[in-house]
mmCIF file of N, CA, C and O in Angstrom:
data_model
loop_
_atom_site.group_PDB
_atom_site.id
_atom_site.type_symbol
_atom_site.label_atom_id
_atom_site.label_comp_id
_atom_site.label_asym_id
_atom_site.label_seq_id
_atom_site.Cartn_x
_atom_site.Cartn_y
_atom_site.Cartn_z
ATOM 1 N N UNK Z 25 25.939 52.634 35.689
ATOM 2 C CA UNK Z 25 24.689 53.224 35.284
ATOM 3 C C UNK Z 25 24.547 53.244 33.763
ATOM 4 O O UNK Z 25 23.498 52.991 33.170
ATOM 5 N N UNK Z 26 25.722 53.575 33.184
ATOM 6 C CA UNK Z 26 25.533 53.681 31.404
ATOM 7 C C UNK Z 26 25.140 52.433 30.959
ATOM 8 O O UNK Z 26 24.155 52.187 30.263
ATOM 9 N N UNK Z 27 26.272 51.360 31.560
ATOM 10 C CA UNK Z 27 25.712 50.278 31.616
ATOM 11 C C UNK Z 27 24.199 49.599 30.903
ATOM 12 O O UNK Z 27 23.840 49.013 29.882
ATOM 13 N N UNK Z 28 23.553 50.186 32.356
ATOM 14 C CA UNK Z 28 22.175 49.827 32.241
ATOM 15 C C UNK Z 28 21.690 50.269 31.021
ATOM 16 O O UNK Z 28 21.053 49.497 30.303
ATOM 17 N N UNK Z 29 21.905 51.385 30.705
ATOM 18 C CA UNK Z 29 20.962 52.867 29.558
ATOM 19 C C UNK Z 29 21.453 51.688 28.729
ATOM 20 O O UNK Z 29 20.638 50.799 28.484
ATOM 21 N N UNK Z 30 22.647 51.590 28.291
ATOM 22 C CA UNK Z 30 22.945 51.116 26.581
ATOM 23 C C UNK Z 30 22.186 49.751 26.474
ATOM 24 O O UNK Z 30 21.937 49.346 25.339
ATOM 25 N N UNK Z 31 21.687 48.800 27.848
ATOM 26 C CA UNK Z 31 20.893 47.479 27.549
ATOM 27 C C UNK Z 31 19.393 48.186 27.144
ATOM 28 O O UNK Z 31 18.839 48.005 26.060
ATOM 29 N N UNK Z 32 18.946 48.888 28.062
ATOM 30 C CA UNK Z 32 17.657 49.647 27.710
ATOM 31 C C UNK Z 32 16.997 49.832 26.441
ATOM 32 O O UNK Z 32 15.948 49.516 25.879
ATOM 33 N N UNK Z 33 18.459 50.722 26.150
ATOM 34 C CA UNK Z 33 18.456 51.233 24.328
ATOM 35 C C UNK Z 33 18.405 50.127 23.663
ATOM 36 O O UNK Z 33 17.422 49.956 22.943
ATOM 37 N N UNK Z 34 19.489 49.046 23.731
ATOM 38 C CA UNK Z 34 19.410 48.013 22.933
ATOM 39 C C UNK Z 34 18.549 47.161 22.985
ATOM 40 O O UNK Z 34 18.242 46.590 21.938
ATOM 41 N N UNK Z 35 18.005 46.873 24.014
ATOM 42 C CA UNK Z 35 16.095 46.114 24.138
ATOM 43 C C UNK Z 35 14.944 46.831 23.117
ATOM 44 O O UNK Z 35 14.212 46.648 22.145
ATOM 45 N N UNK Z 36 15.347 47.699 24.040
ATOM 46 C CA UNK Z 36 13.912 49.203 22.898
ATOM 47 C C UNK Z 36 14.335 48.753 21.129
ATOM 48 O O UNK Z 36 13.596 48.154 20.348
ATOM 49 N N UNK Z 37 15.466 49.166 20.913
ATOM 50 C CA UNK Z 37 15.829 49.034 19.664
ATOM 51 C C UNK Z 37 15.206 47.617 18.573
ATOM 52 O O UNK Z 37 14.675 47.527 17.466
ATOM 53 N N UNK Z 38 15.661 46.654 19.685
ATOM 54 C CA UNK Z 38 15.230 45.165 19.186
ATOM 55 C C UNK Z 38 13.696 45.137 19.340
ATOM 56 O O UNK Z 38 13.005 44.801 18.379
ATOM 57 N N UNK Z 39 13.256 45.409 20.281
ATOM 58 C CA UNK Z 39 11.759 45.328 20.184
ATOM 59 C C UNK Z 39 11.147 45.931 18.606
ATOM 60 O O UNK Z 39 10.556 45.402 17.664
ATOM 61 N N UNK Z 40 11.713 47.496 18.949
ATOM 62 C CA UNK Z 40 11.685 48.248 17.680
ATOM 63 C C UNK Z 40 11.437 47.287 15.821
ATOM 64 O O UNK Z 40 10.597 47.166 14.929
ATOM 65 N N UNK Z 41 12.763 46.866 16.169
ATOM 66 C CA UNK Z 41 13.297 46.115 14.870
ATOM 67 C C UNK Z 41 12.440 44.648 14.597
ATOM 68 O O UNK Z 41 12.154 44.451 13.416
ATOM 69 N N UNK Z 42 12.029 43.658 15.532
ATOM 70 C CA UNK Z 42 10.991 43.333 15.619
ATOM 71 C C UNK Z 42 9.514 43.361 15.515
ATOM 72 O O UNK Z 42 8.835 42.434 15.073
ATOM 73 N N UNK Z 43 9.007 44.646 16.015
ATOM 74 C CA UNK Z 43 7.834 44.716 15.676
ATOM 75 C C UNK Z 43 7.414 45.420 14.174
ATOM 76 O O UNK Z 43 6.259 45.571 13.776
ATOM 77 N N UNK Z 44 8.568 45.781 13.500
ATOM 78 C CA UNK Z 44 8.465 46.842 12.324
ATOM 79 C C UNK Z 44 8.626 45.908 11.397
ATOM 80 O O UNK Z 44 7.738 45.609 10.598
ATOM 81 N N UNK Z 45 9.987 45.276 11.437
ATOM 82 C CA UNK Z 45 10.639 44.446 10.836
ATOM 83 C C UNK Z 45 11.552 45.293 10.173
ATOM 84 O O UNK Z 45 11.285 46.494 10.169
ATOM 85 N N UNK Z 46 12.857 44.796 9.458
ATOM 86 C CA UNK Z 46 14.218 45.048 8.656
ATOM 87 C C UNK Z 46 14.352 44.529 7.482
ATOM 88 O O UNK Z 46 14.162 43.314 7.425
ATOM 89 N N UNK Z 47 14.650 45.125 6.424
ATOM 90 C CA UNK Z 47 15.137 43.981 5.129
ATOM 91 C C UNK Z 47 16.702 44.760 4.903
ATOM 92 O O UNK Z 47 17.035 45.941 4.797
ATOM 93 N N UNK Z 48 17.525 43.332 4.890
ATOM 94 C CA UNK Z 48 18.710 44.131 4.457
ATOM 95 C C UNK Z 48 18.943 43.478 3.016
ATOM 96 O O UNK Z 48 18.709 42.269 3.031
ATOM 97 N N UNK Z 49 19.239 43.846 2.104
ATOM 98 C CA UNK Z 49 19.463 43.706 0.878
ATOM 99 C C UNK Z 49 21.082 43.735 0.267
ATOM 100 O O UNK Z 49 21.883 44.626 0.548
ATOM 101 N N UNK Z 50 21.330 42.757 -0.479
ATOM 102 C CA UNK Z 50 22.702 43.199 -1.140
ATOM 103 C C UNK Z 50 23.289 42.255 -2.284
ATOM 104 O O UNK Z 50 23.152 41.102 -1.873
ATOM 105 N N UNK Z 51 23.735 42.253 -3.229
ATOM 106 C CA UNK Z 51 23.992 41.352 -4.601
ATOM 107 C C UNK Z 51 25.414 41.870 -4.563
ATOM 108 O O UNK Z 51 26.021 42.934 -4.438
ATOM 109 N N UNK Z 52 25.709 40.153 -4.790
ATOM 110 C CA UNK Z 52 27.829 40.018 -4.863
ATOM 111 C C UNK Z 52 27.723 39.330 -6.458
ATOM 112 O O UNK Z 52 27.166 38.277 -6.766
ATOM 113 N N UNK Z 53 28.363 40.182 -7.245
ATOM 114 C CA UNK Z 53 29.065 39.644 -8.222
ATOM 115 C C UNK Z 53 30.505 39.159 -8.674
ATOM 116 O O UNK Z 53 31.476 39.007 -7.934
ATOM 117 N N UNK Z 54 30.447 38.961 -9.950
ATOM 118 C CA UNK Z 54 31.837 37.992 -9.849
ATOM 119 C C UNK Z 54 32.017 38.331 -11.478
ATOM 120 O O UNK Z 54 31.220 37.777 -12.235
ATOM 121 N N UNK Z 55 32.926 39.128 -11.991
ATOM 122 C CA UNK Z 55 33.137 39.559 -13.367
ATOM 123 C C UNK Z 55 34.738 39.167 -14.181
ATOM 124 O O UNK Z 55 35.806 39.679 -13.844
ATOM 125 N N UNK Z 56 34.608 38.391 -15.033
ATOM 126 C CA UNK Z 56 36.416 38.586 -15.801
ATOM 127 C C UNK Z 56 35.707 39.006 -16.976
ATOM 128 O O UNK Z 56 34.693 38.661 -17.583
ATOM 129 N N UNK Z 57 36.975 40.231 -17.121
ATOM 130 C CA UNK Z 57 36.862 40.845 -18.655
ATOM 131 C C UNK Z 57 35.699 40.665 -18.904
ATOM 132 O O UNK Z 57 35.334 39.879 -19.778
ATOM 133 N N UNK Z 58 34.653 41.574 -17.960
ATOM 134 C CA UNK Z 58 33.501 41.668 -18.221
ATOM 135 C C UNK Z 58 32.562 40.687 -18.812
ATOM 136 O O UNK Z 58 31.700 40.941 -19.653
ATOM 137 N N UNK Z 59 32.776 39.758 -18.380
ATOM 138 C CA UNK Z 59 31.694 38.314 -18.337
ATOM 139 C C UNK Z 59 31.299 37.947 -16.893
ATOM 140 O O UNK Z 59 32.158 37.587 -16.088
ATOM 141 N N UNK Z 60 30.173 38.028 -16.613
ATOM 142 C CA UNK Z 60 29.286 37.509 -15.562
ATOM 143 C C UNK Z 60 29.674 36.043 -15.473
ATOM 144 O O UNK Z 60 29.383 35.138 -16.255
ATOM 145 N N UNK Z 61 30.461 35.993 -14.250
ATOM 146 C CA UNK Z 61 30.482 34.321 -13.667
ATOM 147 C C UNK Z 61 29.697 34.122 -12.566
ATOM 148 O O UNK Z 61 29.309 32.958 -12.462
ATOM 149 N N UNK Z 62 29.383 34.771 -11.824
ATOM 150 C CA UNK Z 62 28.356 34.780 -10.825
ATOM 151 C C UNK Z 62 27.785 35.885 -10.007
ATOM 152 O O UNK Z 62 28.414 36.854 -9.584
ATOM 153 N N UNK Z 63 26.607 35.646 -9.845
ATOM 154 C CA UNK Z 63 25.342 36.448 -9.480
ATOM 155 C C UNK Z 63 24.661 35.906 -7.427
ATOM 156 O O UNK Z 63 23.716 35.129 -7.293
ATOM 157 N N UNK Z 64 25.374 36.504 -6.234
ATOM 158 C CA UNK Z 64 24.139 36.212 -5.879
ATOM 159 C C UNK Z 64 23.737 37.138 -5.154
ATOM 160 O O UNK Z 64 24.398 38.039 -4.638
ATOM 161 N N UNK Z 65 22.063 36.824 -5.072
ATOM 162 C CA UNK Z 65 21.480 38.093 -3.972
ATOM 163 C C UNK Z 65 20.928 37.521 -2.683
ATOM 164 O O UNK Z 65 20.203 36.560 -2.427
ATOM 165 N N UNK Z 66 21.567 38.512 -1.919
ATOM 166 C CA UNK Z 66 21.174 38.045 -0.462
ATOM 167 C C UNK Z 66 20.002 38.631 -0.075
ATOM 168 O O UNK Z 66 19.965 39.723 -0.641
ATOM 169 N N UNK Z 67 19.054 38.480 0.573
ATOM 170 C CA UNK Z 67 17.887 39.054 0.910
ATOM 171 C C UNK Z 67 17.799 38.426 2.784
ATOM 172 O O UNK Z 67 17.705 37.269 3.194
ATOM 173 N N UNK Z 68 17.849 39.282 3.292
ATOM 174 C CA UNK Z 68 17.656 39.100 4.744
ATOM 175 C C UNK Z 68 16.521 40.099 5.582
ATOM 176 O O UNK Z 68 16.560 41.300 5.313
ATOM 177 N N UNK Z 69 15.519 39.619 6.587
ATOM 178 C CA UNK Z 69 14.238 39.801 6.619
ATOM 179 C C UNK Z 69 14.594 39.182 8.214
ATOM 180 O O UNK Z 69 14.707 38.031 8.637
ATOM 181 N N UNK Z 70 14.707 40.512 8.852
ATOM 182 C CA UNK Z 70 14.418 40.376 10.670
ATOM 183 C C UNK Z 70 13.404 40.810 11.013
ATOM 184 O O UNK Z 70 13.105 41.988 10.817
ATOM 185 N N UNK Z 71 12.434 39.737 11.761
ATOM 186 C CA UNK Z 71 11.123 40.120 12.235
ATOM 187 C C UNK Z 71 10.472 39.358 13.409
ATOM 188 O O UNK Z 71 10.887 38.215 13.603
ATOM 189 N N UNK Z 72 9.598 39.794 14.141
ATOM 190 C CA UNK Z 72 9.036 38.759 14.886
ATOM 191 C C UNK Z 72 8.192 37.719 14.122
ATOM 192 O O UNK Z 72 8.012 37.902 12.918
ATOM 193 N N UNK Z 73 7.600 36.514 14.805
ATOM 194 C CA UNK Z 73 6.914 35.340 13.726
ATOM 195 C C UNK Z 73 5.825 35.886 14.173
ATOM 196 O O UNK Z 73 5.160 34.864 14.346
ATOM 197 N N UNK Z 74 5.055 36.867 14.533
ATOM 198 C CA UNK Z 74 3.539 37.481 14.717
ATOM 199 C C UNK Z 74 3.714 38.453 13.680
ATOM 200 O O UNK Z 74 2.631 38.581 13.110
ATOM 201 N N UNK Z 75 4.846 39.417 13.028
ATOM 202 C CA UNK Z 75 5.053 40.309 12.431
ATOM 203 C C UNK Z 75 5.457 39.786 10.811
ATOM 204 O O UNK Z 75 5.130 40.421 9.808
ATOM 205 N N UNK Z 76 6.085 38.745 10.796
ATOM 206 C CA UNK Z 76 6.494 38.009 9.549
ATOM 207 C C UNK Z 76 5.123 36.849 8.944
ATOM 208 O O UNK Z 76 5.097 36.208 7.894
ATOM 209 N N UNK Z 77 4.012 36.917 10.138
ATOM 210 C CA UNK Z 77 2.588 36.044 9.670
ATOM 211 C C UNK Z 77 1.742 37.575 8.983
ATOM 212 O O UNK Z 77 1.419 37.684 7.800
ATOM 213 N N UNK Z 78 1.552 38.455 9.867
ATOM 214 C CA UNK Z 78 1.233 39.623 9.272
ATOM 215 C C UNK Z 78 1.635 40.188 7.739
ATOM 216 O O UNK Z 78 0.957 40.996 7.103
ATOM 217 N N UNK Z 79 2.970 39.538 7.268
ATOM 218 C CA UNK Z 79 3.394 40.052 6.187
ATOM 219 C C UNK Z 79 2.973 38.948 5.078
ATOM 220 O O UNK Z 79 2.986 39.233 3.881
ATOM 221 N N UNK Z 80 2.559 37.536 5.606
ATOM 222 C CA UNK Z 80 2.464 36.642 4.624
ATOM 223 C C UNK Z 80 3.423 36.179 4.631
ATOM 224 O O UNK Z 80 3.563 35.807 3.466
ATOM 225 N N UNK Z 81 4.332 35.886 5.202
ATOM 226 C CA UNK Z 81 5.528 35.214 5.138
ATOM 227 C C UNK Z 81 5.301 33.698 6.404
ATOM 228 O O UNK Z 81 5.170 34.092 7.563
ATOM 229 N N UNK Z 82 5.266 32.468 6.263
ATOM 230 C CA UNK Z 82 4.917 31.671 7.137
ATOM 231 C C UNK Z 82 4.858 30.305 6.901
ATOM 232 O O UNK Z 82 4.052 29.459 7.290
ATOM 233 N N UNK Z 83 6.476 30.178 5.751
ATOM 234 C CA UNK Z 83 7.142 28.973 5.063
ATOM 235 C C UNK Z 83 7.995 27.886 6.136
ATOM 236 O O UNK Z 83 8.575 26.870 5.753
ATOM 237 N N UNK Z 84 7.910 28.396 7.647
ATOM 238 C CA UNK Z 84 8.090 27.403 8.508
ATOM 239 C C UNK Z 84 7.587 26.522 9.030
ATOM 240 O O UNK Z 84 8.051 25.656 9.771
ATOM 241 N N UNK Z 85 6.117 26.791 8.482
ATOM 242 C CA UNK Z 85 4.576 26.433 8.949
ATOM 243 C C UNK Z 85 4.369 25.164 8.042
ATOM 244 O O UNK Z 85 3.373 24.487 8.298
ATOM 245 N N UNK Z 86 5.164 24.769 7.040
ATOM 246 C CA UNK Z 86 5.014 24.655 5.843
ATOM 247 C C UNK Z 86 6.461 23.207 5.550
ATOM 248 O O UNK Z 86 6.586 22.188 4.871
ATOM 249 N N UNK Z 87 6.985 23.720 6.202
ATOM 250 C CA UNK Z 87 8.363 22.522 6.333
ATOM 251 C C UNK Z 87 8.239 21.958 7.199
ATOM 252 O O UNK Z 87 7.872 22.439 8.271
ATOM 253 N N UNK Z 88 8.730 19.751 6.835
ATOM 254 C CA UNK Z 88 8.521 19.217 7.258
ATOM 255 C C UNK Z 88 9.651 18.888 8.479
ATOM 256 O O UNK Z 88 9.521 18.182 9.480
ATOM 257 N N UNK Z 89 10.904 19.739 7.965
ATOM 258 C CA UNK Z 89 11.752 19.587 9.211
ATOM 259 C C UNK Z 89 11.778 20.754 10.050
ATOM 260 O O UNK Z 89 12.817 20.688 10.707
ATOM 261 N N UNK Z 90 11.169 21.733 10.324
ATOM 262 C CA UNK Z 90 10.789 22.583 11.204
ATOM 263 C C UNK Z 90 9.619 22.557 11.927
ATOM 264 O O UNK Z 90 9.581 23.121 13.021
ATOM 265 N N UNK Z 91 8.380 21.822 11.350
ATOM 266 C CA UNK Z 91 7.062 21.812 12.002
ATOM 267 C C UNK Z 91 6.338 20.270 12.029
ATOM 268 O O UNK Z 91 6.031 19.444 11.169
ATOM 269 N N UNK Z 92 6.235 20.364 13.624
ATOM 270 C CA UNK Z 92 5.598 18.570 13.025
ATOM 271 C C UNK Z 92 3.719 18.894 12.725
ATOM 272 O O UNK Z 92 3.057 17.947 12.300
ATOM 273 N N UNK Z 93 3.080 20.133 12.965
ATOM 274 C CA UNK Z 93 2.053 20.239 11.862
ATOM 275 C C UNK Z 93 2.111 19.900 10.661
ATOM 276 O O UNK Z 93 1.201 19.377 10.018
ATOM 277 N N UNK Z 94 3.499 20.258 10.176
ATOM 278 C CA UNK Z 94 3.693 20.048 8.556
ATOM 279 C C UNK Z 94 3.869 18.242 8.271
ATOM 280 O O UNK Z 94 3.514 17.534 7.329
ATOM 281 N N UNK Z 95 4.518 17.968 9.445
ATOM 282 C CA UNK Z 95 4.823 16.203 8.784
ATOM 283 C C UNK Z 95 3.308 15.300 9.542
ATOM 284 O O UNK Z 95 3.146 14.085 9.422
ATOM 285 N N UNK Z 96 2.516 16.062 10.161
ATOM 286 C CA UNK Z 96 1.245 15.553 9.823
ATOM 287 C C UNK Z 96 0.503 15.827 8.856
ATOM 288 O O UNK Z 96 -0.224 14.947 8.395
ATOM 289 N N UNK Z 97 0.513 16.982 8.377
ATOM 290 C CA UNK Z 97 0.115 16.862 6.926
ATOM 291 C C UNK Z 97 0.350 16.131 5.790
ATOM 292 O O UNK Z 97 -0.431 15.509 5.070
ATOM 293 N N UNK Z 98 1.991 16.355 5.708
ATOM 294 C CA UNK Z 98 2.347 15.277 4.913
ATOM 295 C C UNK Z 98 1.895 13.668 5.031
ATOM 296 O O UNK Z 98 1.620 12.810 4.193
ATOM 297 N N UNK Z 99 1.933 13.683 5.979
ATOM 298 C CA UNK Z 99 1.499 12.116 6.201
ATOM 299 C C UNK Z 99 -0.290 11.480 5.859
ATOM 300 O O UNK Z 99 -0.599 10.354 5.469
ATOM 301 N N UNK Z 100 -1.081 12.486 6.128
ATOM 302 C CA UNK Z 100 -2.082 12.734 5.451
ATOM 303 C C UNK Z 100 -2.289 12.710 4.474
ATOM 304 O O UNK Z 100 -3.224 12.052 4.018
ATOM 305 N N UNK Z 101 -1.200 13.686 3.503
ATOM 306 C CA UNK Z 101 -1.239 13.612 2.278
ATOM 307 C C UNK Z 101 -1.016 12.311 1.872
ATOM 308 O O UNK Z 101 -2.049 11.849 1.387
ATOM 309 N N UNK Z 102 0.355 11.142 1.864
ATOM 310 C CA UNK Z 102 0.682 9.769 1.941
ATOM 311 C C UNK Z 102 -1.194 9.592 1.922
ATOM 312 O O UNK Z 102 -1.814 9.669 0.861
ATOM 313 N N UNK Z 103 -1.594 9.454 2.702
ATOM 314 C CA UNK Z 103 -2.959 8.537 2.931
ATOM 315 C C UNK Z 103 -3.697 8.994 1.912
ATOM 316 O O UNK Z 103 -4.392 8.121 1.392
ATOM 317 N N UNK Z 104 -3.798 10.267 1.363
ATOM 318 C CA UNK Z 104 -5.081 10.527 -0.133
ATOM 319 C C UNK Z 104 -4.453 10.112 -1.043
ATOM 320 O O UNK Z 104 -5.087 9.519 -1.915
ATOM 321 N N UNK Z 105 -2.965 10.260 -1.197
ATOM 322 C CA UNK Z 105 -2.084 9.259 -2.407
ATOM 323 C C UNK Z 105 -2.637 7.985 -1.952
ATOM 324 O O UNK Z 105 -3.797 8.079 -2.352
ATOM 325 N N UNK Z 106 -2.570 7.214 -1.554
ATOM 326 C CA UNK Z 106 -3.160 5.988 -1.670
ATOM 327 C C UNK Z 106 -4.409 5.845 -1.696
ATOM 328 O O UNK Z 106 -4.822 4.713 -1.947
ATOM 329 N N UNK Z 107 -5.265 6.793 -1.480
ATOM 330 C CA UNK Z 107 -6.686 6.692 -1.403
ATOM 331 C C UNK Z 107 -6.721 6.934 -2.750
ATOM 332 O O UNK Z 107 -6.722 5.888 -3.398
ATOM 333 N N UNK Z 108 -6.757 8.189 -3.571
ATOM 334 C CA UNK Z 108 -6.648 8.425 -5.038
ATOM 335 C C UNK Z 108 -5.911 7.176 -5.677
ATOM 336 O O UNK Z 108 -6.509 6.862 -6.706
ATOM 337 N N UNK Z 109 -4.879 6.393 -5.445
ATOM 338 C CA UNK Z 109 -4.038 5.071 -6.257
ATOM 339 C C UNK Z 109 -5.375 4.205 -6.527
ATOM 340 O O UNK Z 109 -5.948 3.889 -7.570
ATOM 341 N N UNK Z 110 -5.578 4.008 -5.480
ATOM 342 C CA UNK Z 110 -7.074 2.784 -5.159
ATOM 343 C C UNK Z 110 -8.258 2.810 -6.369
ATOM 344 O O UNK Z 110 -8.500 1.990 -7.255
ATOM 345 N N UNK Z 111 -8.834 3.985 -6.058
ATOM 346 C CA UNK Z 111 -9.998 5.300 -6.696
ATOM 347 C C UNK Z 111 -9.624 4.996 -8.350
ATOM 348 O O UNK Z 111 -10.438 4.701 -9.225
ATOM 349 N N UNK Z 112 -8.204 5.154 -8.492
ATOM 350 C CA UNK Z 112 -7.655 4.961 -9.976
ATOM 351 C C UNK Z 112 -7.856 3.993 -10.611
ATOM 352 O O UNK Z 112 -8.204 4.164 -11.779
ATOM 353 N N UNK Z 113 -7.742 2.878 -10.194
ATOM 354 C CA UNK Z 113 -7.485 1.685 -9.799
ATOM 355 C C UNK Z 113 -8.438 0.712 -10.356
ATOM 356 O O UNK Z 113 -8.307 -0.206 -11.165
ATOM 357 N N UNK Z 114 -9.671 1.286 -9.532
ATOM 358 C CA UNK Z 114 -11.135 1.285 -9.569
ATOM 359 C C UNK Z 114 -11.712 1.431 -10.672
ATOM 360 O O UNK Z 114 -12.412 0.551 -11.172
ATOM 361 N N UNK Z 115 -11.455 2.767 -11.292
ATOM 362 C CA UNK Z 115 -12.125 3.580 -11.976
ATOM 363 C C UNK Z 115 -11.315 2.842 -13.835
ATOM 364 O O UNK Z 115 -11.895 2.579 -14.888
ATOM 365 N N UNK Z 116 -10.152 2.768 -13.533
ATOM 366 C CA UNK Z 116 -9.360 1.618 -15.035
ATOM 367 C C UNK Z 116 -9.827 0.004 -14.562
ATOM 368 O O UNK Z 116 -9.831 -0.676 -15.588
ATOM 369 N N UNK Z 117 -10.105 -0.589 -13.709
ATOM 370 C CA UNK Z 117 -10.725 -1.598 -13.659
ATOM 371 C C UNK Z 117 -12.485 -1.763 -14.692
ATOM 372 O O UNK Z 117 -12.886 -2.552 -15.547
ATOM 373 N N UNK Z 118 -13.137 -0.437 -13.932
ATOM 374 C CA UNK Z 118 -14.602 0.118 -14.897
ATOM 375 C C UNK Z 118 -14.245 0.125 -15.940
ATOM 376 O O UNK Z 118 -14.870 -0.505 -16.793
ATOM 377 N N UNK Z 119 -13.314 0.712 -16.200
ATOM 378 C CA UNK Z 119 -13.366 1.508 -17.866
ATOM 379 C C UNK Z 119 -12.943 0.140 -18.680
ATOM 380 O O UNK Z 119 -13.271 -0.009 -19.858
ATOM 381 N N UNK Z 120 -12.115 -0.941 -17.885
ATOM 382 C CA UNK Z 120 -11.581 -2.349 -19.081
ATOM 383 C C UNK Z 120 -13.162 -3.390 -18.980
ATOM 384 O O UNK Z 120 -13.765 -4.183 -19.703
ATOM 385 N N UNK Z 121 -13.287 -2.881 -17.836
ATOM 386 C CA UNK Z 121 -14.664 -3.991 -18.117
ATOM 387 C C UNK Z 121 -15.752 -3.136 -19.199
ATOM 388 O O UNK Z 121 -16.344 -4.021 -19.818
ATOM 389 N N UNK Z 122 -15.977 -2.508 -19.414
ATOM 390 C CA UNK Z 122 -17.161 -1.472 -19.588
ATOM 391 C C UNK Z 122 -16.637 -1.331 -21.736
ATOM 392 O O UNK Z 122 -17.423 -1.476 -22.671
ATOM 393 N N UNK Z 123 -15.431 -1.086 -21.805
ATOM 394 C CA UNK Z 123 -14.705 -1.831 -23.194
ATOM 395 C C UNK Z 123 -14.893 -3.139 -23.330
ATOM 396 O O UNK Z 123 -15.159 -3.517 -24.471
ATOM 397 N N UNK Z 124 -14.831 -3.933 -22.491
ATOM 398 C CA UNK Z 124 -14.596 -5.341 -23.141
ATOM 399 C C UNK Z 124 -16.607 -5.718 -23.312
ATOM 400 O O UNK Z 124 -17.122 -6.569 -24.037
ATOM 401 N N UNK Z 125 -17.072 -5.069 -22.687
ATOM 402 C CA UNK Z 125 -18.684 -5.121 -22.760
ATOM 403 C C UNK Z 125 -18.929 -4.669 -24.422
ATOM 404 O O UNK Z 125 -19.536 -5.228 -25.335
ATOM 405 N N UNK Z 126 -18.180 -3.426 -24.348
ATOM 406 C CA UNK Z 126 -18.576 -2.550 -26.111
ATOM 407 C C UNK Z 126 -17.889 -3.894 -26.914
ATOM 408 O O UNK Z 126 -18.673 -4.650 -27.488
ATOM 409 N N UNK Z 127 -16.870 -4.101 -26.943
ATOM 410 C CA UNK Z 127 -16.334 -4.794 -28.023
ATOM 411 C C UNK Z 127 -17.065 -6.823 -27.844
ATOM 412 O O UNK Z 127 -16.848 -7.756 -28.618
ATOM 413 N N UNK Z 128 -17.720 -6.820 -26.830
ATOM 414 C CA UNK Z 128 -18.051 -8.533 -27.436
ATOM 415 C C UNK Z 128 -19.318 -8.260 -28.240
ATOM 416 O O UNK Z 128 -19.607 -9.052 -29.137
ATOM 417 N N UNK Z 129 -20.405 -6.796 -27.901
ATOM 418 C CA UNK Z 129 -21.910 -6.480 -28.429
ATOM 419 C C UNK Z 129 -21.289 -6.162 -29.962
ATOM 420 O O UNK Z 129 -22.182 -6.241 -30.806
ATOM 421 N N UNK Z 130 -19.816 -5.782 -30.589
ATOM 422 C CA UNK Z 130 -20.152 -5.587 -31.934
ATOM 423 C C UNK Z 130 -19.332 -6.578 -32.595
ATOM 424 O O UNK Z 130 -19.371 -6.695 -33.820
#
């Protein structure tokens, strides 16, 4: 029977910790004779991904090896890079003709 209670508790709890969210925080240093050799800070952030979009947090959405939304974008992007290359292209093609027009009139 306790059994059961302590899964209960520990569901409730996680739901809990999920829907609220957690930050655990903590910085490891590294000192000789008081000289800083290293600095780092850990920052850890448990949440649901409905609760971590709520916060503005939604950098998975965003990577191309976690989301293939993202590597269609990217790939999109590829296509206006070449559309803008072209456009460029174009536009310094105008501008040498459009000089060589000014410089034969003087």
């Amino acid at each position: 029977m306790s059994g059961e209670r302590t899964s209960a508790n520990l569901a409730d709890l996680l739901e809990r910790i999920l829907d609220k969210g957690i930050v655990i925080v903590g910085d490891v240093r590294v000192n000789l004779l008081d000289i800083e050799l290293l600095t780092i800070k850990l920052r850890l952030l448990v949440a649901s991904v409905d609760r971590a979009k709520e916060m503005g947090i939604d950098w998975w959405e965003h990577d191309p090896s976690l989301s293939s939304k993202a590597r269609r974008d990217d790939a999109v992007d590829a296509g206006d890079a070449d559309e803008l290359a072209a456009e460029n292209r174009r536009l310094r093609e105008r501008l040498a003709a459009l000089e060589a027009g000014k410089e034969s009139t003087s």
